[in-house]
Short mmCIF file of C-alpha atoms in Angstrom, two decimals:
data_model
loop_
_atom_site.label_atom_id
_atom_site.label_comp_id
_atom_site.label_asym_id
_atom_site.label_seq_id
_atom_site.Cartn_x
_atom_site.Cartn_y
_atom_site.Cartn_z
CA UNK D 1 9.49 6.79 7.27
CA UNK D 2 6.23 5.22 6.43
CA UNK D 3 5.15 2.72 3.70
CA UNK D 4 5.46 4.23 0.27
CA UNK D 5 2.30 3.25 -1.65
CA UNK D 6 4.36 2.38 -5.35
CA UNK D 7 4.69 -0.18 -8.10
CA UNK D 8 7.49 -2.31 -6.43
CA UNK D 9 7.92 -4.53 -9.87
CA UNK D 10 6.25 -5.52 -13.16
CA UNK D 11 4.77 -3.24 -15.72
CA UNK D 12 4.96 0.45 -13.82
CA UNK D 13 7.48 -0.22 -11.34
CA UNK D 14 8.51 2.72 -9.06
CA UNK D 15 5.58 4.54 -10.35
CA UNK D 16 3.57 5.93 -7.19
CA UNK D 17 -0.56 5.57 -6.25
CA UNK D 18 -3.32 7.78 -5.12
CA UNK D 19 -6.88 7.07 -4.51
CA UNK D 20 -10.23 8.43 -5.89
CA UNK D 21 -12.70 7.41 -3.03
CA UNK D 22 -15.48 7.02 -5.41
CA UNK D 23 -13.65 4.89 -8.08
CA UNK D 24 -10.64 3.24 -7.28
CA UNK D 25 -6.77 3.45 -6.53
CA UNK D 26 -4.94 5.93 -9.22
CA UNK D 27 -1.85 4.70 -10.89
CA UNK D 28 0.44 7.50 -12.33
CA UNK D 29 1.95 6.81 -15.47
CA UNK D 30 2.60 10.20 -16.98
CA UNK D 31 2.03 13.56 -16.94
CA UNK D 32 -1.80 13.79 -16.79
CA UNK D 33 -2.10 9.84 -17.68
CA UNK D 34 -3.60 7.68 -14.96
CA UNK D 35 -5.00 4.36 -14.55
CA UNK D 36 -7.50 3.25 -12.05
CA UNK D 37 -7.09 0.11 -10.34
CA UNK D 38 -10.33 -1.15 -9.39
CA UNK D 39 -12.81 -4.08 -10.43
CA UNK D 40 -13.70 -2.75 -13.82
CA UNK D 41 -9.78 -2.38 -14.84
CA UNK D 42 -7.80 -5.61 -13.19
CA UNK D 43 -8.77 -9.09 -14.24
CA UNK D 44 -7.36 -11.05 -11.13
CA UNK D 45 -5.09 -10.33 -8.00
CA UNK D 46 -3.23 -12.40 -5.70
CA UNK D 47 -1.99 -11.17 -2.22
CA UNK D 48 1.74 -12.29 -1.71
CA UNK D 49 2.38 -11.44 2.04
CA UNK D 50 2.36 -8.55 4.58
CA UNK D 51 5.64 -7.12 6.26
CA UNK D 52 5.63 -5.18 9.71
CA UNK D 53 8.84 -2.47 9.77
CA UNK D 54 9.27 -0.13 13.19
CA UNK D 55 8.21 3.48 12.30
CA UNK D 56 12.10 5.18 13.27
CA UNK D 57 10.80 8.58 13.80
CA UNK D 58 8.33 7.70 16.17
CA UNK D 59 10.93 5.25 17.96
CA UNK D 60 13.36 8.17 18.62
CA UNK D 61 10.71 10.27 19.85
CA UNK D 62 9.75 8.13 22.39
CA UNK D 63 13.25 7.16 23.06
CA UNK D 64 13.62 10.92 23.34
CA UNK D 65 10.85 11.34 25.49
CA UNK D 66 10.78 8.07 27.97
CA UNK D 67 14.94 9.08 28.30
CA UNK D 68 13.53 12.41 29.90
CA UNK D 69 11.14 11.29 32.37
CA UNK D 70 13.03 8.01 33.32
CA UNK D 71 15.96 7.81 32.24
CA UNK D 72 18.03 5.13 30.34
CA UNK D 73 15.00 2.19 31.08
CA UNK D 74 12.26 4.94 29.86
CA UNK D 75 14.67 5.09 26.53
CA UNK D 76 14.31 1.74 26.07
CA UNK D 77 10.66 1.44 26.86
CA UNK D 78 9.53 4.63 24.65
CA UNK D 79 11.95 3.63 21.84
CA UNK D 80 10.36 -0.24 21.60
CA UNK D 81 6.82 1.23 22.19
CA UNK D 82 6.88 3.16 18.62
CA UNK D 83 4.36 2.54 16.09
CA UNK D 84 4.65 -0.08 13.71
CA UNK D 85 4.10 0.63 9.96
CA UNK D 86 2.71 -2.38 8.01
CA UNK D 87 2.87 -2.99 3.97
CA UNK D 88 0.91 -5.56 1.72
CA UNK D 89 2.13 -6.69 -1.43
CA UNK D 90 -0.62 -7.24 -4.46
CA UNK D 91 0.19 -8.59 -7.16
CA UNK D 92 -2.10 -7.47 -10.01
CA UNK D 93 -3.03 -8.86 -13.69
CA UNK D 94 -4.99 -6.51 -15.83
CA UNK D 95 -7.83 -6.71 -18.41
CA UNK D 96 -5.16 -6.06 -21.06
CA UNK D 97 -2.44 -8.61 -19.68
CA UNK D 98 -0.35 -6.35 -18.00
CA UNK D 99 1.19 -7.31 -14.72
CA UNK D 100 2.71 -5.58 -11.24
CA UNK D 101 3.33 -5.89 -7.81
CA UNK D 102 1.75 -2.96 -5.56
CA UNK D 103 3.15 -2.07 -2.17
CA UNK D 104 0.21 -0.83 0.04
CA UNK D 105 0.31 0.63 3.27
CA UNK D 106 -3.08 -0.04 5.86
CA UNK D 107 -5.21 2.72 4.35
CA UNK D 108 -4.44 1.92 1.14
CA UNK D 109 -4.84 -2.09 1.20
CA UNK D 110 -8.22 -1.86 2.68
CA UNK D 111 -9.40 0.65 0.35
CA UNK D 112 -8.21 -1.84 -2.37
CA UNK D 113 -9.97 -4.81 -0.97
CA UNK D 114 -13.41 -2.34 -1.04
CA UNK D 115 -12.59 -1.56 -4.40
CA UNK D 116 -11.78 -5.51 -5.55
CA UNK D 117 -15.44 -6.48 -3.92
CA UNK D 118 -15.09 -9.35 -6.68
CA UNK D 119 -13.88 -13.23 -5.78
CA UNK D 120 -11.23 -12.88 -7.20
CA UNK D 121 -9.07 -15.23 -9.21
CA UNK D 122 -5.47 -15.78 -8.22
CA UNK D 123 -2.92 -14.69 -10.54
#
């Protein structure tokens, strides 16, 4: 299972993100109500840490996989070679004082940095 791009805490916790390549990362309040998250919307940001978790379905395929072709040692290998899934954690402050803590996978943390093309000030 891969990185679930959500509010983790604050404001709109558990509520989930999409992107609009032209103007920002989509927050989903309500049914048809969204908020972007880009430079015009958030007043400051502050990056609290990155976290690297295993991806398990890709582990037990290769476990699967290196099992047939060599055995118990190819389990082993293919299982530790699986793909690693990283998340970001943003915290976010804005223009109208609201706060929250995003979870971001890859994709979705560089298209926020693109998006933030501001110096930013630290929450």
């Amino acid at each position: 299972m891969g990185v679930e791009n959500k509010v983790v805490a604050g404001e709109y916790a558990g509520k989930n993100l999409s992107y609009d390549l032209q103007k920002g990362l989509i927050l989903s309040i309500g049914f048809r109500k969204k908020i972007l998250i880009n430079k015009d919307t958030v007043e400051a940001y502050n990056f609290l840490g990155a976290d690297e978790e295993q991806n398990l379905a890709s582990s037990l395929v290769r476990g699967i996989i290196g099992q047939g072709l060599f055995g118990t040692a190819g389990a082993i290998v293919g299982a530790n070679s699986a793909k690693t899934d990283k998340s970001y954690l943003v915290a976010i402050r804005f223009k109208d004082g609201k706060e929250c803590t995003l979870q971001l996978d890859n994709n979705y943390f560089r298209l926020f940095r693109t998006y933030m093309d501001f110096t930013h000030e630290e929450i």
